C-alpha cells in the first residue's frame, strides 16, 4: 500500500490490529510505545517511558522556536510532552491510521492540536517539505524499516542547516559474542538489525556529522522484563481485550528479546547527529 516496503507494510498491519492497539494502550497507558529509562526495576513502564522523552528533549536542546518531525510517532505521547514542555511545534509522521486517530483525539483533548499535526505515512518517503525542520525525533521506530539508509536520507532532506537528529533504536551490538538473533528477527519479520556503527556510517553518507551514541543497553532488558511482568499481572484484563494467541506470541517474543539482551547480542541507547 502507498508504495511502502514490505517491512513497513508488515509493521503498519501489525500496529493497525485491534490486538496490538489494545495491548499497547493497556500496558503503556495509551501514550507511548518505546523503551523507558528505569531508576529501579519497580518503575512503571509509563514513568520510565516519560523519562526517556524528557532526557531526549534535554539532549536535543529543544526550545520554543524548534519545529520537530517525529518519525514513527505512535500515539503521539512524545509530541505532547515536547509541546507542553517547550511550546514547540511537532509534526507526527506515523504509518498506523488507528494510532493516528488516537493521537489526533488526545491532542485535541489536551488542547495541543494548535501545536501538533499528524500525518499518515512512512518516514522512508516522508510527506513533509524539505529544509523545514530543526529536529527529527524518532523512538524505536527505525527498527521496522526495510530501508534505513533511505529513512536517514529523508531525515537529512527535511532538516535545515544545523538541524539535529535524535533517535533511539534496539540494535545489534557492533562487536558482541557469537549468537543467534534469528528468533528476534523472526518476531519482527525482519532480515537484519542496524547497529551503532551502521548509523554512524549511514548518517555520514546522508550528510550528518557529530555522531554520538549514549549507550543505555541495560534499560532494554529492564524494559522488556517490565512488559513481561505487566503481561503476567494483568493477564485477565488483557485476555478480555486481546486474542490469546497474540498474548502467547507476545510472551515468547519478549523472552527472545530478554535472552538476546542478556547474551550481549543487543544494544540500545540514544543516537544524536547533526547537519552542517
Steps between C-alpha positions, in 0.01 A plus 500: 500500500616856415829359375611385845784249523404154618648562846306824543174347378551212747542751784198701381277191495619399846448839666161542334376176655252515787718262705810720476303819561329358808822352636717809467227734622449283809869444580638848418191701590421598141781757475823330399641188338871517569773387739511682833780617726475328839628629832402165651340178373183600686439808286181493298533478121312828466738682737810355334368586154435862604854514637644402161312782329611756759865393475498505119340844501786631713765333284344644185492846662146556380355848544182690413621599153575143391292317245517128565415207270430179691571197279285207617304705754268225621233647730678836510602495864841649426348776286262602776780497758722717281223743412404537869856532627646727232214650302654371178309381195506128423395315185431132568562255215369151560390205288213371717172674426352352816773651717476830315129529576574460871787748470276769347231443761746522791656816355158665483408387852830643629444831320821448301366451149611854411860385553483139374407367158469130413586356158430150371807360328845344514827669589656314208318750275394775738212720371672799660667802337877524458712722727200574722596349838761561766468158670414150381401278791441124497455240773547130426348536153788474252521137611194427284647644181612288211692801366667674794744695281202645316344598834821681600510672162142619552594638842789689341276629220241661727752652743639847452860605558612396847195275542524221757399135478438318828380141510489184702497153349551141615811392313743219442818553698798599285746257655326246713516127563388253240131428527178457310271800454270289287216480757502879545508565125226247435279664759540834317485347150839658425816369337741730684546752778701820496796564729663815639775472238237474226329819616833681520606396149156536338445832675825636354395384154169685548688819588499493881801554725577512875372147562449416870363185661391491864500130583209406728481130417414393854165677467402287200506189719328675792231627266407168346507339843257769615267436206509127566416563868203718408380238255499242780348733760225630271432167329125492564450858381714449190332170417170687484644739241749294296499167322666229715737408218612862470582507871687170479701630204575816697629297796726297272623811321582680824694197622705504178584869552599444862713195419678675212565802720643290782719316247657830398362490146296822518557860587272801548553864566466853372663604172560862407638655185479836327488658157775748407 
